[in-house]
Short mmCIF file of C-alpha atoms in Angstrom, two decimals:
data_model
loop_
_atom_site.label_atom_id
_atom_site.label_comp_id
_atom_site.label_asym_id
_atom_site.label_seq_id
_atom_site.Cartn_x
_atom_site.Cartn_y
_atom_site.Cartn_z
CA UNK A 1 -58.66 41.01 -46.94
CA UNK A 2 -58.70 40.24 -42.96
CA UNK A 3 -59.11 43.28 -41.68
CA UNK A 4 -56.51 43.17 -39.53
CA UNK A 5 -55.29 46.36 -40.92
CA UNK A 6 -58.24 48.30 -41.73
CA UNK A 7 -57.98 52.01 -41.48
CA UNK A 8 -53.60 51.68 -42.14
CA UNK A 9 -52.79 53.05 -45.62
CA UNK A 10 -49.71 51.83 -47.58
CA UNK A 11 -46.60 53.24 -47.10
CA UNK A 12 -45.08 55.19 -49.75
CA UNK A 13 -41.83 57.39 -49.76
CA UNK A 14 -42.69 61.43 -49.08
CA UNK A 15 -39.28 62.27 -47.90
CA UNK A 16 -37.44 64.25 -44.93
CA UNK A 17 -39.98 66.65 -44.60
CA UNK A 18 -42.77 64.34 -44.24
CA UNK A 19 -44.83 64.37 -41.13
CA UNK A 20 -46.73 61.78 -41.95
CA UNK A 21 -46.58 58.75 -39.77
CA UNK A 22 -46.98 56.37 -42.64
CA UNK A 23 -44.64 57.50 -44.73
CA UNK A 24 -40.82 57.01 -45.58
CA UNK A 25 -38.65 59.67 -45.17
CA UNK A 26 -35.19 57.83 -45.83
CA UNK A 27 -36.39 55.02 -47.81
CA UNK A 28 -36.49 55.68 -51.24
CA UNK A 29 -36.62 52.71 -53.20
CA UNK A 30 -35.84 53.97 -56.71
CA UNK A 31 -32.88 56.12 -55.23
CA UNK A 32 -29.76 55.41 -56.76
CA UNK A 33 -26.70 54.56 -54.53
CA UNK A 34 -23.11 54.05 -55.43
CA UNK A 35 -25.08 52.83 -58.74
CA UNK A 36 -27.65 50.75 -57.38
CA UNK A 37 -30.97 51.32 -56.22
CA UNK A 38 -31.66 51.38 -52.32
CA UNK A 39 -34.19 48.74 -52.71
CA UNK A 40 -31.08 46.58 -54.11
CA UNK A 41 -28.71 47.77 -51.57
CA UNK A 42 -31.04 47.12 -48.55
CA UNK A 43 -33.22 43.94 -49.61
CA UNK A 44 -35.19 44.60 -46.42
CA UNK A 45 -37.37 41.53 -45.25
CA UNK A 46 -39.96 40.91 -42.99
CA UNK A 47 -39.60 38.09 -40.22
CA UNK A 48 -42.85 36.04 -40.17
CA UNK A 49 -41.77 34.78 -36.66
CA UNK A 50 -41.61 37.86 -34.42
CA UNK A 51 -44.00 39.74 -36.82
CA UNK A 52 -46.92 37.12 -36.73
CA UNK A 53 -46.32 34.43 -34.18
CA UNK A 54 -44.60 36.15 -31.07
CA UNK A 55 -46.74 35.85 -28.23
CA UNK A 56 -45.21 39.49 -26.33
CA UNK A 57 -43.96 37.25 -23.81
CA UNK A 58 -40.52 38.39 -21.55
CA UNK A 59 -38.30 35.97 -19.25
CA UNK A 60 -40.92 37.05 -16.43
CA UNK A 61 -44.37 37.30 -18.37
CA UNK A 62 -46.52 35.47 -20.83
CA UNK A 63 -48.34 36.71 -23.69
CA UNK A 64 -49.76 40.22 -24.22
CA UNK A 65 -50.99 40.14 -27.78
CA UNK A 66 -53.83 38.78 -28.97
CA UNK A 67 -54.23 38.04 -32.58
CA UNK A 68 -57.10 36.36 -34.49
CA UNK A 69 -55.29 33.87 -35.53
CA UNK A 70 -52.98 32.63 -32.75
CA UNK A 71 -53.18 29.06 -32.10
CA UNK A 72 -51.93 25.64 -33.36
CA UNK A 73 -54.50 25.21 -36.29
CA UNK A 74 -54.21 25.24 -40.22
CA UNK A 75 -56.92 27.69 -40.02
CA UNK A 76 -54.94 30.36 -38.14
CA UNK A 77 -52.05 29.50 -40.15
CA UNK A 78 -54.05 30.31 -42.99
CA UNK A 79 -55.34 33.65 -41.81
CA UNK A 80 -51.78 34.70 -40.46
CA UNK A 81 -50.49 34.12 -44.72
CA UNK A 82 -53.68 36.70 -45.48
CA UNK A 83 -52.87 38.93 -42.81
CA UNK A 84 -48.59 38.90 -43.82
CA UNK A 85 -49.18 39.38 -47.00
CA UNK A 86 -50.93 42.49 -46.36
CA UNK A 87 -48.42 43.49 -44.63
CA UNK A 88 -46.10 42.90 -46.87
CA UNK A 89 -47.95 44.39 -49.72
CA UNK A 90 -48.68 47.55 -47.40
CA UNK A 91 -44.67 48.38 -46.53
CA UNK A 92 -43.73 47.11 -49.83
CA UNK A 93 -41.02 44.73 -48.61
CA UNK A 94 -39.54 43.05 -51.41
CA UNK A 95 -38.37 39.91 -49.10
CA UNK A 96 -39.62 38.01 -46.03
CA UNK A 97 -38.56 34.92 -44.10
CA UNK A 98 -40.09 32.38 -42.16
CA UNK A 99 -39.71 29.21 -39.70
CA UNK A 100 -41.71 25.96 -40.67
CA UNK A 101 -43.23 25.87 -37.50
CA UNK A 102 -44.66 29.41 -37.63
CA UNK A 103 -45.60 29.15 -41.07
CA UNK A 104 -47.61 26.20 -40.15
CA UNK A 105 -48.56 23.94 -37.15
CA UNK A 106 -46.75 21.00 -35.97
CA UNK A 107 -48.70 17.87 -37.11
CA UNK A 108 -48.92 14.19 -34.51
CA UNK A 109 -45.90 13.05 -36.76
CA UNK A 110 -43.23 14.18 -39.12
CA UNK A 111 -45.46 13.07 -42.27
CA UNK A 112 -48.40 15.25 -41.54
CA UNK A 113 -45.97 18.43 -40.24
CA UNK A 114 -44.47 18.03 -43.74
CA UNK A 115 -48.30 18.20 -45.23
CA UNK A 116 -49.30 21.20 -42.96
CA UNK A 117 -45.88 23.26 -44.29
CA UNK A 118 -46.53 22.26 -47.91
CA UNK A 119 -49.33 23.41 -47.47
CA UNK A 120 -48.79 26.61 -46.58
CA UNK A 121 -45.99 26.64 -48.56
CA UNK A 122 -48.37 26.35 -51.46
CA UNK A 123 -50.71 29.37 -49.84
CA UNK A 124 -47.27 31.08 -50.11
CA UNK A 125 -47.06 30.60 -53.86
CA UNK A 126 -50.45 31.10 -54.59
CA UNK A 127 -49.71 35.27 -52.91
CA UNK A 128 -46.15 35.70 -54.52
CA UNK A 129 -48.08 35.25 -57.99
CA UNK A 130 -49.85 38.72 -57.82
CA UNK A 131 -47.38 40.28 -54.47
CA UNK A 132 -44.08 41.61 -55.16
CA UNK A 133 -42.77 40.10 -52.22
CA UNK A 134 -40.58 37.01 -52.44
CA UNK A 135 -38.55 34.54 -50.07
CA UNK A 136 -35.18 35.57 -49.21
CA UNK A 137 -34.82 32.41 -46.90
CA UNK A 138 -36.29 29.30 -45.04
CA UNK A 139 -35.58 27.54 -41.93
CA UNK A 140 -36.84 24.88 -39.62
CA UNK A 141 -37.48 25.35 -35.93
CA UNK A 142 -34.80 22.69 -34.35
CA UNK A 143 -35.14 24.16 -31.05
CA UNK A 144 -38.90 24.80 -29.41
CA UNK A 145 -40.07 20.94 -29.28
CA UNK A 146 -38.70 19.14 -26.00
CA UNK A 147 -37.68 16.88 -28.57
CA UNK A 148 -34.61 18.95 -29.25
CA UNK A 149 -34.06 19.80 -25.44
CA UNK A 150 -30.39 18.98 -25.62
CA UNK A 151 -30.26 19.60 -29.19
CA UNK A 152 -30.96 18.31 -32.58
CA UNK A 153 -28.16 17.76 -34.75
CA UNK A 154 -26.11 17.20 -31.35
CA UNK A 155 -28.31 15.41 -29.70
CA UNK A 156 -27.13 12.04 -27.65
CA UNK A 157 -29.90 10.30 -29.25
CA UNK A 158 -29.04 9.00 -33.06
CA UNK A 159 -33.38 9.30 -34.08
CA UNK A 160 -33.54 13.06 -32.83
CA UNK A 161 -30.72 13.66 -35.40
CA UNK A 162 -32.55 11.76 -38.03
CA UNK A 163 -36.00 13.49 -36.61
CA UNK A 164 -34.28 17.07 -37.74
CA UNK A 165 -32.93 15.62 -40.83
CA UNK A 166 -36.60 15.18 -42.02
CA UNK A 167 -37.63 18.20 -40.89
CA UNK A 168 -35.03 19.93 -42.27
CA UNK A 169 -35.16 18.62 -45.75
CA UNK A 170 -39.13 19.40 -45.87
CA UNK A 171 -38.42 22.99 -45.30
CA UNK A 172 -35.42 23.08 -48.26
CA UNK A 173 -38.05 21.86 -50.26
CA UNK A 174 -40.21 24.58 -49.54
CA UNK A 175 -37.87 27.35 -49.39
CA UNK A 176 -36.27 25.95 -53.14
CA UNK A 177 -40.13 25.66 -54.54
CA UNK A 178 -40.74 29.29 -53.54
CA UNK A 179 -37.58 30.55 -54.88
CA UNK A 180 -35.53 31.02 -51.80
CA UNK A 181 -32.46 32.73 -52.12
CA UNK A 182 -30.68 31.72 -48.79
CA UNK A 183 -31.52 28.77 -46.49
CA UNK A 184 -30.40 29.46 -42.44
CA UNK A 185 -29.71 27.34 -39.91
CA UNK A 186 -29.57 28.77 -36.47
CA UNK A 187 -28.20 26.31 -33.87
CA UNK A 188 -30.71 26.99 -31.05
CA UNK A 189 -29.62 24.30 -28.49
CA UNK A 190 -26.41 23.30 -30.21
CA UNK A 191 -24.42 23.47 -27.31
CA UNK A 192 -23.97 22.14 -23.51
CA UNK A 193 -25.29 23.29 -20.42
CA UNK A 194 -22.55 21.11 -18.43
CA UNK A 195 -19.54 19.42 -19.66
CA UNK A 196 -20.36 16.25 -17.21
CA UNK A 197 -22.47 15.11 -19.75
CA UNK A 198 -21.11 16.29 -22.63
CA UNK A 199 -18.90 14.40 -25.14
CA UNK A 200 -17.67 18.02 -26.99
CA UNK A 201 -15.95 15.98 -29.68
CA UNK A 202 -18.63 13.97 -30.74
CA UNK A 203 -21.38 16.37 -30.96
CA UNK A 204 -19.40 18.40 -32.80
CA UNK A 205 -18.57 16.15 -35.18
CA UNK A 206 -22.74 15.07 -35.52
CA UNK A 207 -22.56 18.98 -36.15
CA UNK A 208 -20.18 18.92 -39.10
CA UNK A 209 -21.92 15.51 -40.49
CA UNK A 210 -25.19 17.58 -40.39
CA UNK A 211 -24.03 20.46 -41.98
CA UNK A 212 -22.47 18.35 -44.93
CA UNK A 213 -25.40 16.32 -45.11
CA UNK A 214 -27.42 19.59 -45.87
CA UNK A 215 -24.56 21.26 -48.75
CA UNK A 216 -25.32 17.64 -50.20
CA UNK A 217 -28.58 18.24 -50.53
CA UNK A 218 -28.35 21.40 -51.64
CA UNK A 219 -26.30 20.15 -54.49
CA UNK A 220 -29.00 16.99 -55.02
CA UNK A 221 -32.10 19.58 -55.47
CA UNK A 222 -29.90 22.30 -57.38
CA UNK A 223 -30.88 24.73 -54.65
CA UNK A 224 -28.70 27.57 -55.98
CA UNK A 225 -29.18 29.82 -52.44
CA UNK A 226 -27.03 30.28 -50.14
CA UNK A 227 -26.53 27.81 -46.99
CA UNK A 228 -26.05 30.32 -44.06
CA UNK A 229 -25.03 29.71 -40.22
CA UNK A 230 -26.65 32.03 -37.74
CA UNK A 231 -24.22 32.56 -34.57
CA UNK A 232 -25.37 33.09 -31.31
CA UNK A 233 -23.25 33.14 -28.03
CA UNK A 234 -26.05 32.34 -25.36
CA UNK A 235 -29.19 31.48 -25.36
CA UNK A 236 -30.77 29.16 -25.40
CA UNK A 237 -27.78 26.83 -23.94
CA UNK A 238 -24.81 28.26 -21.69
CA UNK A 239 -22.59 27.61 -24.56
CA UNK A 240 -23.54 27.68 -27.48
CA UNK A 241 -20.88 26.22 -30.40
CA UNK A 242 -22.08 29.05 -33.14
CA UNK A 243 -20.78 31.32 -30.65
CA UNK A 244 -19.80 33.95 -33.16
CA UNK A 245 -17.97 34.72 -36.65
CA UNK A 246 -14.85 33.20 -35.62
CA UNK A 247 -15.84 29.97 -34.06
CA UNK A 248 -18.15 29.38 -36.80
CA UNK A 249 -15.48 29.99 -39.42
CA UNK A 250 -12.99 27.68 -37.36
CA UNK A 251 -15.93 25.43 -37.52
CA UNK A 252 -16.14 25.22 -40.88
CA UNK A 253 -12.56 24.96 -41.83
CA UNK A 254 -12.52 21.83 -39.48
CA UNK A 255 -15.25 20.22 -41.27
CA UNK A 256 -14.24 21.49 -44.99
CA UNK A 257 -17.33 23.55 -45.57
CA UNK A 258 -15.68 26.93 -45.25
CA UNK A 259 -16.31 27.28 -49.30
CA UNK A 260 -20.05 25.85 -48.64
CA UNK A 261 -21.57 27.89 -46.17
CA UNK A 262 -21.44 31.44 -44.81
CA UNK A 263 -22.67 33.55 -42.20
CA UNK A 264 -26.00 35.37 -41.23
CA UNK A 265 -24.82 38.02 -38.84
CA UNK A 266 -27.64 39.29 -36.35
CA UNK A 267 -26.87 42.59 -34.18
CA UNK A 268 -28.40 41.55 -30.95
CA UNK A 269 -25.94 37.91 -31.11
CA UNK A 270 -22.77 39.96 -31.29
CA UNK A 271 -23.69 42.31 -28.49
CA UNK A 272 -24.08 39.44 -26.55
CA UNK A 273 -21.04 37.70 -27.79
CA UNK A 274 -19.13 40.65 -26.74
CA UNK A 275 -18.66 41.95 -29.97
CA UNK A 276 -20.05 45.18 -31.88
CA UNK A 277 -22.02 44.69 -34.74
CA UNK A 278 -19.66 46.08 -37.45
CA UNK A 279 -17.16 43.76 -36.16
CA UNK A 280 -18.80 40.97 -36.71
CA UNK A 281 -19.66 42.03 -40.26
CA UNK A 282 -16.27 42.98 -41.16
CA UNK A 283 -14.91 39.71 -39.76
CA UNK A 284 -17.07 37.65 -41.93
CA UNK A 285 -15.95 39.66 -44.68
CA UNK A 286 -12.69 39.28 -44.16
CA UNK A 287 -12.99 35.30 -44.01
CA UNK A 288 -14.99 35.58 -46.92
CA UNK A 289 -18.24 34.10 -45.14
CA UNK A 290 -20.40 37.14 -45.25
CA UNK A 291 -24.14 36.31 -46.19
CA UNK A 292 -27.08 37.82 -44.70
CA UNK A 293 -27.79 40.16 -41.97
CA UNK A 294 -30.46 39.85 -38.65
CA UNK A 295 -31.07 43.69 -38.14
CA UNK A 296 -32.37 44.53 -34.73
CA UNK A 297 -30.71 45.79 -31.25
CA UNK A 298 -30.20 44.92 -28.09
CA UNK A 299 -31.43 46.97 -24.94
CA UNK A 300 -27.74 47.47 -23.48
CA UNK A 301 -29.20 47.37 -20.18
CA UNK A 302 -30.61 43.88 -20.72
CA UNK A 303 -28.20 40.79 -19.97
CA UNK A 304 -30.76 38.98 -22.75
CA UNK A 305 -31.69 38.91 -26.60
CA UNK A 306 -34.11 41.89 -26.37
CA UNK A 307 -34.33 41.92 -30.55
CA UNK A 308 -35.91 45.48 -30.74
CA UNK A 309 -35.97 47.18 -33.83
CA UNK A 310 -33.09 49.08 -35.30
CA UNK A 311 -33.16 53.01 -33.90
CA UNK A 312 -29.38 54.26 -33.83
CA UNK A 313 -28.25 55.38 -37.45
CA UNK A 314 -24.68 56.22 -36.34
CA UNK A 315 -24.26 52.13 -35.36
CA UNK A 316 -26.39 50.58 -38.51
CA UNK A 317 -24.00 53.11 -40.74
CA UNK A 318 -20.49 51.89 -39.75
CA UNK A 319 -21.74 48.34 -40.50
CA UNK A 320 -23.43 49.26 -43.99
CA UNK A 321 -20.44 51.02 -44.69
CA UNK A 322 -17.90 47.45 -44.45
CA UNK A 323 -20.82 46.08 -46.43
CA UNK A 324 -20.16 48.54 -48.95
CA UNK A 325 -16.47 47.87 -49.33
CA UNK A 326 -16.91 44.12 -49.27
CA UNK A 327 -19.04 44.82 -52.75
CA UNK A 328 -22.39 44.70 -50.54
CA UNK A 329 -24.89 41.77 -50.42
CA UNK A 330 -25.58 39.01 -52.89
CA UNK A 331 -28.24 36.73 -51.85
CA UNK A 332 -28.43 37.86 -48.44
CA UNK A 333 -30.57 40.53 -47.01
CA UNK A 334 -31.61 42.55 -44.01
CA UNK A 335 -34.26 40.55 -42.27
CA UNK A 336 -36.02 42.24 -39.18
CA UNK A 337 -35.62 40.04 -37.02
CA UNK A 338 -37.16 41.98 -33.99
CA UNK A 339 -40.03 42.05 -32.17
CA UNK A 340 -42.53 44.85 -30.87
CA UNK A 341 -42.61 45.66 -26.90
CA UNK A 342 -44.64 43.54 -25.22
CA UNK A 343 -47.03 47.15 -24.51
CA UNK A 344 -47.64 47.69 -28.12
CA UNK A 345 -50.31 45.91 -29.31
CA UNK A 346 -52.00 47.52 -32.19
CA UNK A 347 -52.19 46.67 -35.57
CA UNK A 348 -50.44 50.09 -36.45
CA UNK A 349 -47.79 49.48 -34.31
CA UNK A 350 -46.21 46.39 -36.75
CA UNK A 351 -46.37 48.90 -39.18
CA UNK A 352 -44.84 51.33 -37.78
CA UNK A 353 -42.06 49.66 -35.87
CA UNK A 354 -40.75 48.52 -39.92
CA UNK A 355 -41.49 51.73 -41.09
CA UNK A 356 -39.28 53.07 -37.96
CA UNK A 357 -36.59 50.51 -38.72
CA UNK A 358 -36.51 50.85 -42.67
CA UNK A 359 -35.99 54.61 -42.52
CA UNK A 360 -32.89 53.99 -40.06
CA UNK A 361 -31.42 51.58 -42.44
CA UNK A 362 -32.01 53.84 -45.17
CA UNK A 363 -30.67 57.10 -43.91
CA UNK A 364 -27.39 54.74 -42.20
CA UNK A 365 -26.96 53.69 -46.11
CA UNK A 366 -26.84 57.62 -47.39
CA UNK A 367 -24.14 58.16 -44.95
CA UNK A 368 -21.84 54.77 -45.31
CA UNK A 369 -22.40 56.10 -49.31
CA UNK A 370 -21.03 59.24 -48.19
CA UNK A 371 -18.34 57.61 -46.72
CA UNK A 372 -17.03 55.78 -49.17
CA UNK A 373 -17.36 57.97 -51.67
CA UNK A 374 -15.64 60.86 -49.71
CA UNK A 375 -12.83 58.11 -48.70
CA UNK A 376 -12.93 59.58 -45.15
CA UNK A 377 -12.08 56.09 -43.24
CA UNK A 378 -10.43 54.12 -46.45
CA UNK A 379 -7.76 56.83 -47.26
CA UNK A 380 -6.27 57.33 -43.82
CA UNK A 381 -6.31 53.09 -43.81
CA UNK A 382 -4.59 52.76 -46.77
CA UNK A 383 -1.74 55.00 -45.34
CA UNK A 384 -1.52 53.48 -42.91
CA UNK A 385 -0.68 50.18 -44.01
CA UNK A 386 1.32 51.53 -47.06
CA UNK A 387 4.32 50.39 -45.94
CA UNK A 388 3.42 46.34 -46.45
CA UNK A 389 2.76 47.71 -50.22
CA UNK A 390 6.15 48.32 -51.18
CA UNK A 391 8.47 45.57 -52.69
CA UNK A 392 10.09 44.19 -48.83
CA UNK A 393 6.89 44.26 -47.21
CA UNK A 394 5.51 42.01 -49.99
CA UNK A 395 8.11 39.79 -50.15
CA UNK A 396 8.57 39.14 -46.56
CA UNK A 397 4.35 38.31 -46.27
CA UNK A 398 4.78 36.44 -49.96
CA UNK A 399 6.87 34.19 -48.75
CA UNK A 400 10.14 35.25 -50.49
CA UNK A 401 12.13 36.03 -47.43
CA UNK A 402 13.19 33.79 -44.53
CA UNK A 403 13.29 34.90 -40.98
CA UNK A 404 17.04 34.54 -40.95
CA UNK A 405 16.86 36.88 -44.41
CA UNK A 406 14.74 39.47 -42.62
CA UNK A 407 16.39 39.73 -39.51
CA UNK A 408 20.03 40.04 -41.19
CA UNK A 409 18.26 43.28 -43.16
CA UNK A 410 17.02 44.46 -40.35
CA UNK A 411 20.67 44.63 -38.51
CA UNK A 412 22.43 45.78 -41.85
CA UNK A 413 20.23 48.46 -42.64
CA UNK A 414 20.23 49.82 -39.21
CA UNK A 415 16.55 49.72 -39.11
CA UNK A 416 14.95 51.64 -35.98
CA UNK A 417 11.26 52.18 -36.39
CA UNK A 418 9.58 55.20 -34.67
CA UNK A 419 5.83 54.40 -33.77
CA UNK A 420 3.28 56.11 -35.71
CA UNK A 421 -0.01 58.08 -34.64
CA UNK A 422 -2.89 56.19 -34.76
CA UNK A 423 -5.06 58.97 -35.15
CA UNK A 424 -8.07 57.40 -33.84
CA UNK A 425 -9.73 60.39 -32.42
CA UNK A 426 -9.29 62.14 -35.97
CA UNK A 427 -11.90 59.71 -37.43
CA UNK A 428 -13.73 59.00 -34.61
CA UNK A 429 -14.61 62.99 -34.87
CA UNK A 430 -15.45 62.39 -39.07
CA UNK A 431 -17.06 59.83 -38.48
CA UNK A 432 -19.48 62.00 -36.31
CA UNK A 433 -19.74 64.72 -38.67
CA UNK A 434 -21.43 62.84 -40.67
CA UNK A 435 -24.66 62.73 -37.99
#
């Protein structure tokens, strides 16, 4: 044991009434939800990034915390495993999630990066034997070094792609030998700042090769995860090609991978794409890309990723609830990806700020259940689109009528339609009752 967290007891479900700080009031693992426990419904995870390695930094201030084991050596990398662990083991997260380069620190070359990951990787191992806690996915950092300053798999210079290749194979190792369900890639400075010296076609084809390079490899190993993009509309380049659920799906039809690869949605990255969260979800699920979700929120306020941790139930249920009736998540998760405020640094604060965040997630899960068992949103959906049900409306979208064919009924039958009551305030208002 560190230390770090002497003095913070594990938390354990006491329910609503609770007044207990340490203590779930929401998050009831065993509880059983539209026939599946809430531990299998949520498959919360931990983000060893934020949780362990961010700094408390802002656009306009450098760090704030200080942790005993900040800094680039194996030793601190080593302590930061004890001290996540703990962590883990206190909340009783059944998932976490980690970068290469804040798992461990980068080495003078590729070869001894690749020994400093593996191992760590193997530190990793060593605590999943007696923790309950296992990997729901890797990546690799292709955006902090200055090596990737105008991008990795973009970049203008043929040995930075090949630099992230290497990199990026090392940490599918990893994340296959510690049984990784889902491996992410998050296009950090895939993009352009300025089209002068941009050549938009050919980086995004060095993008698609990339990305197919990685589904082969997948294949090669017998990873059986999930390959997942991460979009993002800003930040860290003006423009960004993930921008959001629909350029990355009309990215992946161009390069055939729309079968290969889906989507890990994060809350903060549609807010700034313009977007709410549900729609983002319910998008991917419609395209049939839906993989993991990012759960934090943005400081509306803020024109930048402020990734705190999720506090409005009302906004974390409507996108649990298109979840729901897409069948809910396979290998995909909800991974914190948030950080604390750059004023709270004690040890009880991490604690508390997943604590905080679980519960949310828990009690927005009771009420998209509610939902969808009460039919309160599907019904009134269903009626409405009844109409492309019957036998015409399926054979005009089937294929089995011909414009000239449906405009000739329209004129013989006389057909006049009357427009029809959205009713949006009805279920905006049950919707609410459910708060």
């Amino acid at each position: 044991m560190t230390g770090f967290f002497d003095g913070i007891p594990s938390v354990r479900y006491e329910g609503p009434d609770s007044d207990n700080d340490y203590a779930y009031r929401w998050y009831d693992p065993e509880r059983m939800v539209l026939g599946r426990r809430m531990e299998d419904h949520l498959r919360f995870a931990v983000a060893y990034w934020h949780s362990f390695c961010w700094p408390g930094g802002d656009p306009f201030g450098g760090q704030t915390f200080e942790r005993p084991w900040f800094g680039d050596t194996m030793d601190g990398a080593r302590m930061k495993a004890d001290v996540a662990f703990e962590m883990f083991d206190r909340l009783g997260v059944p998932f976490f999630c980690f970068h290469d380069r804040d798992a461990a620190p980068e080495g003078a070359n590729l070869a001894e990066s690749i020994r400093n990951l593996n191992e760590i990787g193997d530190i990793f191992a060593r605590k999943m034997e007696t923790s309950r806690t296992r990997l729901l996915w890797g990546t690799a950092n292709l955006f902090s070094h200055r090596r990737y300053m105008s991008g990795a798999a973009t970049n203008p210079d043929p040995d930075v792609f090949a630099y992230a290749a290497g990199q990026v194979k090392a940490a599918m190792d990893v994340t296959q030998r510690l049984g990784g369900q889902n491996y992410v890639l998050w296009g950090g400075r895939e993009g352009y700042e300025t089209l002068l010296n941009t050549d938009m076609k050919r980086e995004l084809d060095q993008l698609g090769r990339f990305l197919s390079l990685v589904v082969e490899y997948k294949h090669k190993i017998g990873f059986d995860g999930t390959i997942l993009i991460e979009p993002k509309p800003q930040e860290t380049t003006k423009h960004q090609y993930d921008y959001d659920v629909a350029s990355v799906f009309g990215f992946l039809k161009a390069y055939g991978l729309e079968k290969e690869v889906k989507v890990n949605i994060e809350v903060g990255h549609a807010v700034l794409a313009g977007h709410s969260f549900e729609h983002e979800v319910a998008l991917a699920t419609a395209l049939g890309i839906f993989g993991s979700v990012d759960m934090n929120r943005n400081d509306y306020q803020s024109g930048w990723d402020t990734d705190q941790f999720p506090m409005n139930v009302q906004e974390v249920a409507l996108a649990l609830y298109y979840i729901l009736k897409a069948g809910g998540f396979t290998t995909g998760g909800l991974n914190f990806d948030a950080k604390l405020r750059r004023q709270s640094l004690d040890a009880s604060d991490l604690i508390l700020a997943h604590v905080g965040g679980m519960d949310t997630c828990a009690r927005a899960l009771l009420v998209a259940a509610e939902m969808v068992e009460k039919g309160d949103l599907s019904t009134p959906l269903a009626e409405r689109y009844a109409g492309w049900d019957t036998e015409e409306g399926q054979a005009m979208l089937s294929g089995k009528r011909s414009l000239e064919e449906i405009a000739a009924r329209v004129e013989r039958d006389g057909i006049e339609p009357e427009p029809v009551s959205g009713r949006q305030e009805v279920l905006e208002n049950r919707l609410n009752r459910r708060f």
